[in-house]
Coordinates of C-alpha atoms and ligand atoms in Angstrom, one line a residue:
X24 CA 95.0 279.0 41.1
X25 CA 98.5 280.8 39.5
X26 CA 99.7 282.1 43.1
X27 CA 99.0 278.3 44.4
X28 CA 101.1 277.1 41.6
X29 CA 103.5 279.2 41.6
X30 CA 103.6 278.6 45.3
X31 CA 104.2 274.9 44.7
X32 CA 107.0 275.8 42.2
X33 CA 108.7 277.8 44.5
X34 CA 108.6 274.5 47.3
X35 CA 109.8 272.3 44.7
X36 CA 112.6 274.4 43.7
X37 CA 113.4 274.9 47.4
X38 CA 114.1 271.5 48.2
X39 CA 116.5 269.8 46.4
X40 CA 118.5 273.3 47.5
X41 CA 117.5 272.4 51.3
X42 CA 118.8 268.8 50.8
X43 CA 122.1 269.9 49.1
X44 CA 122.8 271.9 51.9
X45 CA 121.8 269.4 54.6
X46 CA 124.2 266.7 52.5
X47 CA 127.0 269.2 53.1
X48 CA 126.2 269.8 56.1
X49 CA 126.0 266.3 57.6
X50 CA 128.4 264.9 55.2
X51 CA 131.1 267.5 56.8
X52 CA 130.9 266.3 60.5
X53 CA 134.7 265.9 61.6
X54 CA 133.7 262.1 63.7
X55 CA 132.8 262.3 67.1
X56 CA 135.3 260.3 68.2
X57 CA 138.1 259.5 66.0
X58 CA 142.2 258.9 66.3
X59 CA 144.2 261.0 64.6
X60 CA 145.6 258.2 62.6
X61 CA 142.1 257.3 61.0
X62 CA 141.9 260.6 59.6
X63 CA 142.5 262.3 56.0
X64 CA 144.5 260.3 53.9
X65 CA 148.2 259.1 53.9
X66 CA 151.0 261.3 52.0
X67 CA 154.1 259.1 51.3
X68 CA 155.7 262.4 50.2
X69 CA 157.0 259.9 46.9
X70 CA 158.8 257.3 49.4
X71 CA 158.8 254.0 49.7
X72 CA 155.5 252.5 51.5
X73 CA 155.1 251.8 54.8
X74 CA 156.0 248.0 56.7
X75 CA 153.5 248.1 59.0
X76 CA 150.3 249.3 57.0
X77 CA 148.2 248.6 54.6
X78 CA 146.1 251.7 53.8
X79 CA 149.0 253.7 54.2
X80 CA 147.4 255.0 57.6
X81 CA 149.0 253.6 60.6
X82 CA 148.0 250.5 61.2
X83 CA 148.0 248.4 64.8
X84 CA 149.4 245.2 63.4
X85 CA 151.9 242.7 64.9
X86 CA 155.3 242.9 64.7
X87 CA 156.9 246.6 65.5
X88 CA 153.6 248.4 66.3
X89 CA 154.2 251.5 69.1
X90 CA 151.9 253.3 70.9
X91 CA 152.3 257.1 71.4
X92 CA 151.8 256.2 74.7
X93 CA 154.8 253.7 75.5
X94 CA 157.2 256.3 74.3
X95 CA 158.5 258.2 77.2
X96 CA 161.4 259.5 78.7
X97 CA 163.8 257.0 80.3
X98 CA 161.8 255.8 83.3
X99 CA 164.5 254.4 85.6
X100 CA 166.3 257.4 85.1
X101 CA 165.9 259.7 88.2
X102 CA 165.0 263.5 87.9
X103 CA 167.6 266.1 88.0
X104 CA 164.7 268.4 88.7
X105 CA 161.4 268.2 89.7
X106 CA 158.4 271.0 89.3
X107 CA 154.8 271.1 90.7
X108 CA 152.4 273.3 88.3
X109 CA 149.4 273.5 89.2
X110 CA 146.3 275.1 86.4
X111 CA 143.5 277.0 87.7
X112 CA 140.7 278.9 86.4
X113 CA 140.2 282.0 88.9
X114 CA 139.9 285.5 89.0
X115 CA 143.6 287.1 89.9
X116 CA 145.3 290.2 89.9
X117 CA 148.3 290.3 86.9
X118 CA 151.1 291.2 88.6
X119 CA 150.8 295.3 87.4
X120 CA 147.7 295.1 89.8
X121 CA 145.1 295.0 86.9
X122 CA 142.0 292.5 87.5
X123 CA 142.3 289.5 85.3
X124 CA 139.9 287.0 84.7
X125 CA 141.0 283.5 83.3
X126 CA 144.0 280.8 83.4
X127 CA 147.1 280.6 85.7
X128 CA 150.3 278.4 86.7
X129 CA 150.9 278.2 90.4
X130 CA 149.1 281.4 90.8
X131 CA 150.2 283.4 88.1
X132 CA 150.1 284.3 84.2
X133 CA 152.5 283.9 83.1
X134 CA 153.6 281.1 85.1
X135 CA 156.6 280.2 86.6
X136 CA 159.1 280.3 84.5
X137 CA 161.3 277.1 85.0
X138 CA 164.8 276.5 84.3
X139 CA 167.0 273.1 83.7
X140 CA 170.7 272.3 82.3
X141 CA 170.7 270.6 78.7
X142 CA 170.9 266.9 79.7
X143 CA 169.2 267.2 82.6
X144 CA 165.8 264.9 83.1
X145 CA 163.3 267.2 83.9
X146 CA 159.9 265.8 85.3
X147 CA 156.7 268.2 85.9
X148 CA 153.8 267.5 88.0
X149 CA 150.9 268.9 86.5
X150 CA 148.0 269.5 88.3
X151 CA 144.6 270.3 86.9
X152 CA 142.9 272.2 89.6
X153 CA 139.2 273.1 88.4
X154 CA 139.0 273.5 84.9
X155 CA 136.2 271.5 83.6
X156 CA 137.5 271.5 80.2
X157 CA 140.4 269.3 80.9
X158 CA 144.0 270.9 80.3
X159 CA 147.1 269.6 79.2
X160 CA 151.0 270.9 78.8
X161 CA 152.7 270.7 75.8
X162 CA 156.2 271.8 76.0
X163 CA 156.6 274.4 72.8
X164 CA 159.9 273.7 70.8
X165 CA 161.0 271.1 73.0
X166 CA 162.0 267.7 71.2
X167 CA 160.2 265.6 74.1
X168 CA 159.7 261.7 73.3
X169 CA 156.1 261.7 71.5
X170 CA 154.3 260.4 74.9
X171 CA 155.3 263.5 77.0
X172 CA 154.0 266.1 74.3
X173 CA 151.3 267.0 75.9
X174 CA 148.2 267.3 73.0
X175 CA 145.2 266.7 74.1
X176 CA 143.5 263.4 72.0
X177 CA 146.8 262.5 70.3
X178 CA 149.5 261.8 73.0
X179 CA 147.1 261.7 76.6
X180 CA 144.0 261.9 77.3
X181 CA 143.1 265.6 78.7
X182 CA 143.9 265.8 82.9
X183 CA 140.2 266.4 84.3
X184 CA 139.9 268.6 87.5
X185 CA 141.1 267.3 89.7
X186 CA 143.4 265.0 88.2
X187 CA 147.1 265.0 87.8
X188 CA 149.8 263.8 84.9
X189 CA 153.5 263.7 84.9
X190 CA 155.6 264.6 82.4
X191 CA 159.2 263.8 81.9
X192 CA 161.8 265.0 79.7
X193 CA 165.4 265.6 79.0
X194 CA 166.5 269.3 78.7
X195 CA 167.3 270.3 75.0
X196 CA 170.1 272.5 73.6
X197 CA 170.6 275.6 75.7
X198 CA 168.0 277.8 74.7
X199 CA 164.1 279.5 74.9
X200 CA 161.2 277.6 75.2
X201 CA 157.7 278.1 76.5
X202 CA 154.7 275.5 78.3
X203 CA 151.2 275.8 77.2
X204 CA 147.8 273.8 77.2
X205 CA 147.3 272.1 74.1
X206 CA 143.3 271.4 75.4
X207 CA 141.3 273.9 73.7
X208 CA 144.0 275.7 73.0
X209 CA 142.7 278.9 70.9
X210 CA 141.1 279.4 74.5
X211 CA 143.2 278.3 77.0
X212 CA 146.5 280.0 76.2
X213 CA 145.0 282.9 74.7
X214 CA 143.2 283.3 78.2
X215 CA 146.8 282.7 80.3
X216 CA 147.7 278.8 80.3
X217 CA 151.6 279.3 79.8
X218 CA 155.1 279.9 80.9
X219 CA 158.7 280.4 79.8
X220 CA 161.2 277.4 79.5
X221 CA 164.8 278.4 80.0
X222 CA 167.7 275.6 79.2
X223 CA 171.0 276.8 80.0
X224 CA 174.3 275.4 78.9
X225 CA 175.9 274.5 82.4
X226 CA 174.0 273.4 85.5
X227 CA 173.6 276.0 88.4
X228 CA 173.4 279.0 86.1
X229 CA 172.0 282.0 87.3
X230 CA 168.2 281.3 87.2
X231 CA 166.2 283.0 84.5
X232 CA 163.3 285.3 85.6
X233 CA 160.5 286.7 84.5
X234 CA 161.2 290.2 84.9
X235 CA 157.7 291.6 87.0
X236 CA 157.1 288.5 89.0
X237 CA 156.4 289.3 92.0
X238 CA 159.2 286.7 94.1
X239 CA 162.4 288.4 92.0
X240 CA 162.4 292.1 90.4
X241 CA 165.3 292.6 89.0
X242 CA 167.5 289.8 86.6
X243 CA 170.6 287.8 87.9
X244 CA 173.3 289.7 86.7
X245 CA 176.8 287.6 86.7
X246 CA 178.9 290.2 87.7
X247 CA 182.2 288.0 87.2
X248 CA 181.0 288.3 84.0
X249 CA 179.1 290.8 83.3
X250 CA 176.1 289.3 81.8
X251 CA 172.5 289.4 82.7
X252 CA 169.8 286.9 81.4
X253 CA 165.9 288.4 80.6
X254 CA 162.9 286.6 79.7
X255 CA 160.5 289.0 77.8
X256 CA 157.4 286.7 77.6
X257 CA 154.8 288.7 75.8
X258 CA 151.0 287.9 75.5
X259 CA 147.9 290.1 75.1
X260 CA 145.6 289.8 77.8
X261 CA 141.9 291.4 77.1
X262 CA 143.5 293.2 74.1
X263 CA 146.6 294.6 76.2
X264 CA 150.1 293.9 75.5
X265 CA 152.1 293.0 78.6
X266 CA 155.5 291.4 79.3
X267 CA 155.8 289.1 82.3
X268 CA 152.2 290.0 83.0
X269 CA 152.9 294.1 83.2
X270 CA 151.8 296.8 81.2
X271 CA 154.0 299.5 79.7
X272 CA 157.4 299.7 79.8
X273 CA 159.3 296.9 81.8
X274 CA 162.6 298.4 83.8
X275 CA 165.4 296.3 84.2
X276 CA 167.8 298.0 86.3
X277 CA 171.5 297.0 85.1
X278 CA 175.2 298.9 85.2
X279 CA 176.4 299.7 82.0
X280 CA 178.2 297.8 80.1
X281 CA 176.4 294.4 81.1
X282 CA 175.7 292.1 78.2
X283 CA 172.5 291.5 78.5
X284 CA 170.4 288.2 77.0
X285 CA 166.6 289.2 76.4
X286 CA 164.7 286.1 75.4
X287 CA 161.4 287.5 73.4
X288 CA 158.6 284.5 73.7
X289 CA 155.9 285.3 71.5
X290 CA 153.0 283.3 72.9
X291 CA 150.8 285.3 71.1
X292 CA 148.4 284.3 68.2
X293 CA 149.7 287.0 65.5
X294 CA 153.9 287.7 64.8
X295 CA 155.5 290.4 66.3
X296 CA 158.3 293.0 65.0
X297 CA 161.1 292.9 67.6
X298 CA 164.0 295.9 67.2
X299 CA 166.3 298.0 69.8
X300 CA 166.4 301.0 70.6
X301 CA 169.8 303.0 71.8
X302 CA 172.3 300.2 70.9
X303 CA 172.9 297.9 68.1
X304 CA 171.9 294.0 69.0
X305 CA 172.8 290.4 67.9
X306 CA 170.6 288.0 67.3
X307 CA 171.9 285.0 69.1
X308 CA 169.2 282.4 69.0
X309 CA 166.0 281.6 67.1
X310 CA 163.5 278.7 68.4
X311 CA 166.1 277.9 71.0
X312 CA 169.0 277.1 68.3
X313 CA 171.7 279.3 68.6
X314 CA 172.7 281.2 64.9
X315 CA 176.5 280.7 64.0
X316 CA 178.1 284.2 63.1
X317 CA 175.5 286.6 64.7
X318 CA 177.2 289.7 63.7
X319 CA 175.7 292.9 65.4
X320 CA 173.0 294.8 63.3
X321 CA 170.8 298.2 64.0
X322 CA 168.3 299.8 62.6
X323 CA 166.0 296.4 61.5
X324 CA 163.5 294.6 63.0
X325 CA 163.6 291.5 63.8
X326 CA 159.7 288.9 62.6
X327 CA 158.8 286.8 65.4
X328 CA 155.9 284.7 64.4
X329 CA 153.4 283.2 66.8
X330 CA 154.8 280.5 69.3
X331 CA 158.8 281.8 68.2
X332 CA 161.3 282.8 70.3
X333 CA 164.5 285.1 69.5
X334 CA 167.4 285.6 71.7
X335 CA 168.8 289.3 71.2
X336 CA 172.1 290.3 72.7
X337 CA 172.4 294.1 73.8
X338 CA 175.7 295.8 75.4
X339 CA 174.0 298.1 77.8
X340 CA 174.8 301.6 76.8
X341 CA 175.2 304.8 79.3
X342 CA 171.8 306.2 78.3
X343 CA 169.9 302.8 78.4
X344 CA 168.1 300.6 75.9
X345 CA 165.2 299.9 74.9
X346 CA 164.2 296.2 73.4
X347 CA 161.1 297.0 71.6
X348 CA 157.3 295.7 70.9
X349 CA 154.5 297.3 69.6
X350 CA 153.0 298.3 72.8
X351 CA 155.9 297.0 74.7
X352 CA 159.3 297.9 75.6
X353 CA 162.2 296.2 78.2
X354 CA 164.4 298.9 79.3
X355 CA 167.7 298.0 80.5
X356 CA 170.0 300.3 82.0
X357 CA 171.1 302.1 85.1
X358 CA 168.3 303.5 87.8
X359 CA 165.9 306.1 86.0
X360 CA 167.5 306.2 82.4
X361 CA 165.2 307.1 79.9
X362 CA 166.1 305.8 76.6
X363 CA 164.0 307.5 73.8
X364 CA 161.9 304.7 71.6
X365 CA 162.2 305.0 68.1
X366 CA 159.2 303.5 65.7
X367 CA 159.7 300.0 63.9
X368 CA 162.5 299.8 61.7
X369 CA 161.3 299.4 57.6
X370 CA 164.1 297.2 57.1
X371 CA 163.9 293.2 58.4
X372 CA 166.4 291.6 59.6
X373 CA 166.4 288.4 57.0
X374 CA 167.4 285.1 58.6
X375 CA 168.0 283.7 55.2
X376 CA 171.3 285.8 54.9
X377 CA 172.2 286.9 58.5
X378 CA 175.0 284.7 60.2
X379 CA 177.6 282.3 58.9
X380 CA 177.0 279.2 56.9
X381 CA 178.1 275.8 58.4
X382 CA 176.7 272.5 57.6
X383 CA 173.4 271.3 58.2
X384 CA 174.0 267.8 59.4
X385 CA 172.0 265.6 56.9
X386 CA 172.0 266.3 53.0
X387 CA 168.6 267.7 51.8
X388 CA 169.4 266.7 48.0
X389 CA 168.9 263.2 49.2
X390 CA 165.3 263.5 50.6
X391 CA 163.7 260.4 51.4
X392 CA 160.2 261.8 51.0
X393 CA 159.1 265.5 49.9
X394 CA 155.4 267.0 51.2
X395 CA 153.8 269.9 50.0
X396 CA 151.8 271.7 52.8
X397 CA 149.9 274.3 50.8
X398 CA 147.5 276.3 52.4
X399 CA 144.5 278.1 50.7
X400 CA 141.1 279.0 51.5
X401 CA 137.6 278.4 49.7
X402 CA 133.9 278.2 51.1
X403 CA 132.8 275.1 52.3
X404 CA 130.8 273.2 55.6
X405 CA 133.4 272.3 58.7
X406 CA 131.9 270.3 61.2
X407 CA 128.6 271.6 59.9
X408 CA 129.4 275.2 59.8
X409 CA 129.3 276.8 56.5
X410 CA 132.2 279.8 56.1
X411 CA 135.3 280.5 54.5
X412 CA 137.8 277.7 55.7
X413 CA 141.7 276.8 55.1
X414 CA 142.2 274.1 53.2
X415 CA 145.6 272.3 52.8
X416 CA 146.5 270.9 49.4
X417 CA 142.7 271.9 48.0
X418 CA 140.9 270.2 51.1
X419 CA 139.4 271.0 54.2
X420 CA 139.4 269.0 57.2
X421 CA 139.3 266.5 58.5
X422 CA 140.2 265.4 54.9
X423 CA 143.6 266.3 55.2
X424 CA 147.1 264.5 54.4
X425 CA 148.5 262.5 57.2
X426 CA 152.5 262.8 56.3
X427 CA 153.7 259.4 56.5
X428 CA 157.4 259.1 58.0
X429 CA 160.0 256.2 58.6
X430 CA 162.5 257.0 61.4
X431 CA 165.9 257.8 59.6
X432 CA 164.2 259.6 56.6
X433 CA 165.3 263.1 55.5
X434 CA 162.1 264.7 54.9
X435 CA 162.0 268.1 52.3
X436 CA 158.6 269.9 53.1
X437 CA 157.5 273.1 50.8
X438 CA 155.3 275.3 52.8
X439 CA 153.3 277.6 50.9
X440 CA 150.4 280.3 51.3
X441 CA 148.1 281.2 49.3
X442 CA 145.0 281.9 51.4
X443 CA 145.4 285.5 52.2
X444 CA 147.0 285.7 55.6
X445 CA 149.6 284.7 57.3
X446 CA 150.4 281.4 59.1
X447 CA 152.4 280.8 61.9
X448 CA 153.7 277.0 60.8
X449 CA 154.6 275.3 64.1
X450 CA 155.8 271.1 63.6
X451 CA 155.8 269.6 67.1
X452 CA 158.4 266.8 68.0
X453 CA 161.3 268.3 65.6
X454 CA 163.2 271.7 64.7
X455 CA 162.8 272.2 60.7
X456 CA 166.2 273.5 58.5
X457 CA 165.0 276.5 55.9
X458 CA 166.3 275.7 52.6
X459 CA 164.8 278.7 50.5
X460 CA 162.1 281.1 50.8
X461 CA 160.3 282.0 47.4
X462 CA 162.5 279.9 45.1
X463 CA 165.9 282.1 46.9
X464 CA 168.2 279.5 48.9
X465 CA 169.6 280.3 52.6
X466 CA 173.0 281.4 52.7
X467 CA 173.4 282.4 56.3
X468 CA 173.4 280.9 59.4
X469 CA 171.1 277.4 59.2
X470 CA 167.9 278.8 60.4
X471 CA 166.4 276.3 62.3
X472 CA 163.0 277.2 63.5
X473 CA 159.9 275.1 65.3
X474 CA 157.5 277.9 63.8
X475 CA 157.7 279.4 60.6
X476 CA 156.4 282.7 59.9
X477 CA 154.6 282.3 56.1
X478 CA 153.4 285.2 54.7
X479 CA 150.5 285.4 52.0
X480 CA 152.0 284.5 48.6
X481 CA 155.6 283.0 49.9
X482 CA 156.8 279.6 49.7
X483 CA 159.3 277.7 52.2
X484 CA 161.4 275.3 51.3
X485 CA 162.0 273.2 54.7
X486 CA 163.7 270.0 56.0
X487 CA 164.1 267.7 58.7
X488 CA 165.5 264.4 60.1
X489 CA 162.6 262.2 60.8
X490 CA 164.3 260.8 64.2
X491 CA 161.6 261.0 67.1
X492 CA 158.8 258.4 66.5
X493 CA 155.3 259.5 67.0
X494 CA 152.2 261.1 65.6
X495 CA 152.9 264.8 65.7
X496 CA 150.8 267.8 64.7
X497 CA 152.3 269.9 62.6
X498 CA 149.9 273.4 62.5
X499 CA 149.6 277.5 62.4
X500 CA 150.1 278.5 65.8
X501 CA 147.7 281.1 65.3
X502 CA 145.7 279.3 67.2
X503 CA 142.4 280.5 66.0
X504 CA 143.3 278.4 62.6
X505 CA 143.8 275.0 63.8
X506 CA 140.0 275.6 65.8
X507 CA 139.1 276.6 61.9
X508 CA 140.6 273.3 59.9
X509 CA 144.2 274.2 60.0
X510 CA 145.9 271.1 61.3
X511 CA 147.5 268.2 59.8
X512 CA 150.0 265.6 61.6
X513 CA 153.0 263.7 61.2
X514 CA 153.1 260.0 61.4
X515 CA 156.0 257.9 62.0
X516 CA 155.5 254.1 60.2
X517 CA 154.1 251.8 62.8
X518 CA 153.3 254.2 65.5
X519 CA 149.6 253.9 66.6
X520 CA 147.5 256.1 69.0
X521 CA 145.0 254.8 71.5
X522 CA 144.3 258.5 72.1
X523 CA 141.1 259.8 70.7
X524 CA 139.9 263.3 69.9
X525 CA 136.4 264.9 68.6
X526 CA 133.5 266.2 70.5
X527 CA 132.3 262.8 72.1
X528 CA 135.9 262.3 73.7
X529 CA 136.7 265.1 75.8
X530 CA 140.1 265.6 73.9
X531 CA 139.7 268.9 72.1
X532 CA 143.5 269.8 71.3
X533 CA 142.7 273.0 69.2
Ligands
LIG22 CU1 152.6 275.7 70.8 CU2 150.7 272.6 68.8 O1 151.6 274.1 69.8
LIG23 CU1 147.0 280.3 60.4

């Protein structure tokens, strides 16, 4: 008779426990189906309120109401160049020979990497061969009208196998960029789904290459000038570090005395250190924005967060040099020179001091709007899944802030990091200035950046000019986080979606 009550006590105690959870449970499911306007709530970051809504989320109403969708690239305007890319799933041979099983461009992983003038109108054909997913390109860094961006459930639909979707764009300032799927993307670019962008600053330069690609082994070298151009994309594949898709140490055969130009894409999900070996460097560009005053450094290493890019420039010395990753090298230099590596630098190079001030373009101190994106981490039930999640600003999604913009604002953003690691902070559709890091203002160079490394505990002060409509994501690029809550957008006033994303659409973007 005790052991049947006490058995009944123990049920009774169990199930309001059972129902809590089942609440939280349910109660967390991100919708089905749902635009990324409807989500969260709106952030007016303190500015004025919105013309075309009434919630303070976008609203479709009449009078001034865009969709993502209409806003393209000039469409009369004919291409200066035109590219085929075609994304497979497959089983291939990187170009080092080793068997690789997953994504690739025209073939290859990396893909091809392409090339344009600044001005130029750029148009891509992407093909989706067979990937049942759906895939997608966004174009990393570059400032593409909203429509051509490329995320899956918020600018297009995803291309199905089999299917095909042009972009169009007009080539940026001279600089490093990269293309990857933004469909799935914690799998799809970790598993090979990208390629290197190169803008140069005068038509018909020599064209960038990925040194390793099978078509081109060595880099254009401009011997009227003495330069050299080198893209050092690196991504891990099956836990190995490669550059263009090789292993080891990458030779670059060039006479001394070249200046060489090696553009380090970090397309992978963690930062990387970055530092030379055998020469002192410049750093010329970050994010594809040239630095003003780059003065030459040695002996540092140089952060590159997840989805950056940095330019270094390297006089190639008698003996050789050595541009240096953990696990990776390019060595430049005449046939069989064997420059000796030399382990990561203690000392960072910091972009808050390095360079030469000049002025920004737009005044900070008169901010239209101010957001705080502050990321932390606490237990609690994502899409039915109970575990340690991020949160932004105390929640987790999809109850996260929608920043609310009108075009013309000057927008003041404070990133900061509590949650315990870092965060790769990657805006689309914009280039963000740093103010300060940790309270300490930016006296250098303006550091412009598209991602932002934030370490645990720091705090960024950063700004923009809210001039290229849409509804952009703005999320850590490493791209296991945004699959685990970490993404939040950016929504121009009166721009609508007819996009949808969420597990009964087909548009997965993280
Ligand atoms: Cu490199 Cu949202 O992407
Ligand atoms: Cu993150």
């Amino acid at each position: 008779m005790a052991g049947r009550f006490r058995l009944w006590c123990a049920v009774l105690a169990v199930v309001p426990v059972v129902g809590l959870v089942a609440w939280l449970v349910l109660g967390s499911r991100a919708p089905g189906s749902a635009a990324a306007t409807e989500m969260g709530y709106p952030d007016l970051g303190g500015g004025a309120s919105m013309r075309h809504s009434h919630t303070g989320h976008v609203a479709a109403g009449p009078g001034g109401n865009v969709s993502v969708a209409a806003l393209l690239a000039d469409r009369t305007r004919p291409a200066d160049v035109v590219v085929t890319l075609t994304a497979r799933v497959e089983a291939t041979t990187m170009p080092d020979g080793t068997a690789f099983e997953g994504y690739t461009v025209n073939g290859t992983t990396p893909g091809p990497t392409l090339t344009a003038a600044t001005g130029q109108l750029v148009e891509v054909r992407f093909n989706n061969d067979n990937i049942a997913d759906g895939a997608t390109l966004h174009w990393h860094g570059i400032n593409v009208p909203n429509g051509e961006d490329g995320v899956a459930g918020v600018t297009q639909d995803a291309v199905a196998a089999g299917q095909t979707h042009t972009y169009r764009f007009v080539a940026p300032a001279a600089g490093t960029y990269w293309y990857h799927s933004h469909q799935l993307s914690h799998e799809q670019v970790l598993r090979g789904l990208l390629g290197a962008i190169v803008i140069t600053a005068e038509p018909n330069a020599p064209a960038s290459i990925v040194p390793g690609s099978d078509s081109v082994d060595q880099p254009p070298v401009d011997f009227s000038t003495g330069s050299a151009d080198v893209v050092a994309l690196l991504h891990t594949y099956d836990g190995r570090r490669m550059i263009g898709g090789r292993l080891g140490d990458l030779p670059v055969e060039l006479p001394v005395g070249t200046v060489a130009r090696v553009r380090v894409i970090n397309t992978d999900n963690g930062p990387t250190q970055v530092w030379v070996s055998g020469a002192p460097f410049r750093l010329l560009a970050v994010d594809g924005q040239d630095l003003t005053g780059p003065g030459e450094v040695s002996g540092v290493a140089v952060t590159v967060t997840a989805g950056a890019r940095a330019d270094l420039e390297v006089r190639v010395p008698e003996d050789g040099v050595r541009v240096e990753m953990p696990g990776a090298a390019v060595v430049l230099g005449p046939a069989r020179v064997t420059p000796s590596p030399t382990p990561v630098p203690a000392a960072e190079l910091d972009l808050l001091s390095y360079g030469t001030p000049a002025p920004f373009g737009f005044d900070p101190a008169q901010a239209d709007r101010r957001f705080d994106y502050r990321i932390g981490r606490r237990f609690g039930v994502l899409e039915g899944r109970p575990g340690l999640w991020w949160t932004v600003n105390d929640r987790l999604y999809p109850d996260l802030p929608m920043f609310m913009v009108a075009e013309g604002d000057v927008v003041v953003m404070r990133i900061s990091n509590e949650s315990g690691e870092v965060h790769p902070m990657h805006l689309h559709g914009h280039h963000v200035t740093v103010l300060t890091r940790n309270g300490v203002a930016s006296t250098g160079s303006p550091w412009r950046v598209d991602s932002l490394n934030v370490r645990d505990g720091e705090s960024y002060d950063v700004a923009f000019v809210a001039d290229n409509p849409g509804v952009w994501m703005d999320h850590c690029h490493n791209l296991k986080h945004p699959a685990e809550g970490l993404i939040v957008h950016l929504a121009y006033d009166g721009v609508s979606t007819p996009f949808r994303m969420g597990r009964d659409t087909g548009n997965v973007p993280e």
